[in-house]
GROMACS .gro file of C-alpha atoms in nm:
model
  110
    1THR     CA    1  -3.381   2.722  -3.839
    2ILE     CA    2  -3.270   2.369  -3.757
    3THR     CA    3  -3.010   2.336  -3.484
    4SER     CA    4  -2.679   2.194  -3.605
    5ASP     CA    5  -2.561   1.847  -3.504
    6ALA     CA    6  -2.257   2.008  -3.340
    7ALA     CA    7  -2.477   2.225  -3.115
    8ILE     CA    8  -2.697   1.928  -3.023
    9GLY     CA    9  -2.392   1.710  -2.954
   10ALA     CA   10  -2.243   1.980  -2.731
   11ALA     CA   11  -2.573   2.017  -2.543
   12VAL     CA   12  -2.599   1.640  -2.484
   13VAL     CA   13  -2.243   1.624  -2.351
   14GLU     CA   14  -2.301   1.932  -2.134
   15LEU     CA   15  -2.607   1.765  -1.981
   16TRP     CA   16  -2.416   1.441  -1.914
   17VAL     CA   17  -2.136   1.639  -1.746
   18GLU     CA   18  -2.386   1.837  -1.533
   19LEU     CA   19  -2.536   1.502  -1.425
   20ASN     CA   20  -2.183   1.384  -1.331
   21LEU     CA   21  -2.202   1.091  -1.573
   22THR     CA   22  -1.884   0.910  -1.671
   23TYR     CA   23  -2.035   0.698  -1.947
   24GLY     CA   24  -2.283   0.788  -2.216
   25ALA     CA   25  -2.438   0.591  -2.500
   26VAL     CA   26  -2.595   0.689  -2.829
   27LEU     CA   27  -2.836   0.459  -3.007
   28TYR     CA   28  -2.889   0.593  -3.357
   29VAL     CA   29  -3.036   0.509  -3.694
   30SER     CA   30  -2.754   0.433  -3.937
   31ASP     CA   31  -2.851   0.694  -4.193
   32ALA     CA   32  -2.699   1.034  -4.274
   33TYR     CA   33  -2.889   1.210  -3.996
   34GLY     CA   34  -2.821   0.951  -3.726
   35ILE     CA   35  -2.454   0.914  -3.817
   36GLY     CA   36  -2.411   1.293  -3.811
   37TYR     CA   37  -2.574   1.312  -3.468
   38ALA     CA   38  -2.367   1.027  -3.321
   39GLU     CA   39  -2.046   1.171  -3.461
   40ALA     CA   40  -2.132   1.516  -3.319
   41VAL     CA   41  -2.178   1.366  -2.971
   42LEU     CA   42  -1.845   1.182  -3.000
   43VAL     CA   43  -1.666   1.500  -3.112
   44ALA     CA   44  -1.825   1.702  -2.829
   45ALA     CA   45  -1.713   1.437  -2.579
   46GLU     CA   46  -1.360   1.448  -2.717
   47GLU     CA   47  -1.354   1.828  -2.694
   48HIS     CA   48  -1.479   1.810  -2.334
   49ASN     CA   49  -1.212   1.552  -2.244
   50LEU     CA   50  -0.931   1.751  -2.405
   51LYS     CA   51  -1.033   2.069  -2.218
   52ASN     CA   52  -1.084   1.895  -1.884
   53THR     CA   53  -0.786   1.665  -1.847
   54THR     CA   54  -0.790   1.676  -1.466
   55GLU     CA   55  -1.154   1.567  -1.440
   56ALA     CA   56  -1.302   1.223  -1.500
   57GLN     CA   57  -1.318   1.162  -1.872
   58LEU     CA   58  -1.654   1.112  -2.039
   59VAL     CA   59  -1.673   0.791  -2.240
   60VAL     CA   60  -1.932   0.759  -2.513
   61LYS     CA   61  -2.018   0.440  -2.696
   62THR     CA   62  -2.237   0.433  -3.004
   63PHE     CA   63  -2.486   0.168  -3.111
   64PRO     CA   64  -2.614   0.200  -3.471
   65PHE     CA   65  -2.914   0.021  -3.615
   66ASP     CA   66  -3.119   0.009  -3.933
   67ALA     CA   67  -3.461   0.163  -3.866
   68GLU     CA   68  -3.626  -0.091  -4.093
   69SER     CA   69  -3.490  -0.389  -3.901
   70ASP     CA   70  -3.655  -0.490  -3.575
   71GLU     CA   71  -3.373  -0.741  -3.527
   72GLN     CA   72  -3.104  -0.470  -3.552
   73ILE     CA   73  -3.292  -0.243  -3.311
   74GLN     CA   74  -3.320  -0.527  -3.060
   75ARG     CA   75  -2.953  -0.614  -3.105
   76ALA     CA   76  -2.847  -0.251  -3.049
   77VAL     CA   77  -3.053  -0.231  -2.729
   78GLU     CA   78  -2.914  -0.565  -2.608
   79SER     CA   79  -2.559  -0.450  -2.684
   80LEU     CA   80  -2.619  -0.137  -2.478
   81LYS     CA   81  -2.767  -0.339  -2.191
   82ASN     CA   82  -2.467  -0.573  -2.195
   83TRP     CA   83  -2.202  -0.301  -2.224
   84GLU     CA   84  -1.952  -0.327  -1.942
   85PRO     CA   85  -1.661  -0.086  -1.977
   86THR     CA   86  -1.340  -0.285  -1.939
   87ASN     CA   87  -1.061  -0.027  -1.920
   88ASN     CA   88  -1.000   0.345  -1.868
   89THR     CA   89  -1.164   0.428  -2.201
   90GLY     CA   90  -1.479   0.227  -2.142
   91CYS     CA   91  -1.408   0.038  -2.463
   92ALA     CA   92  -1.324  -0.326  -2.486
   93LYS     CA   93  -0.960  -0.380  -2.581
   94GLY     CA   94  -0.908  -0.281  -2.944
   95GLU     CA   95  -1.242  -0.101  -2.980
   96GLY     CA   96  -1.116   0.254  -2.931
   97ARG     CA   97  -1.115   0.514  -3.204
   98ASN     CA   98  -0.751   0.601  -3.137
   99PRO     CA   99  -0.557   0.331  -2.949
  100ASP     CA  100  -0.246   0.551  -2.910
  101ARG     CA  101  -0.403   0.783  -2.653
  102ARG     CA  102  -0.677   0.796  -2.398
  103ASP     CA  103  -0.983   0.753  -2.613
  104TYR     CA  104  -1.319   0.926  -2.601
  105GLY     CA  105  -1.546   0.675  -2.756
  106CYS     CA  106  -1.591   0.353  -2.938
  107SER     CA  107  -1.837   0.234  -3.195
  108VAL     CA  108  -2.011  -0.099  -3.212
  109ASN     CA  109  -2.140  -0.221  -3.545
  110ASN     CA  110  -2.446  -0.433  -3.494
   0.00000   0.00000   0.00000
């Protein structure tokens, strides 16, 4: 049996929380499997943040790339290396998934 993306996403977020991380990043191949994984991590982070409103919120940023493109892989890694959270969501202004509330992640298209 293959573990579901939701279970893997929850496990990743649980590990980050146990390590007392505030920010997490997901580099993923922009195919059906990678997108499903990245989305599962974002959803798990949102669920964690909604349940734990008095604790520091976990911010997750995603960095997709095409597996066939060395240039896209390099750009995704460089984007991660250069990421500097700029507000309480960790997203640059206007990047958030839901600008009307405290966000849980943002996505960067490389």
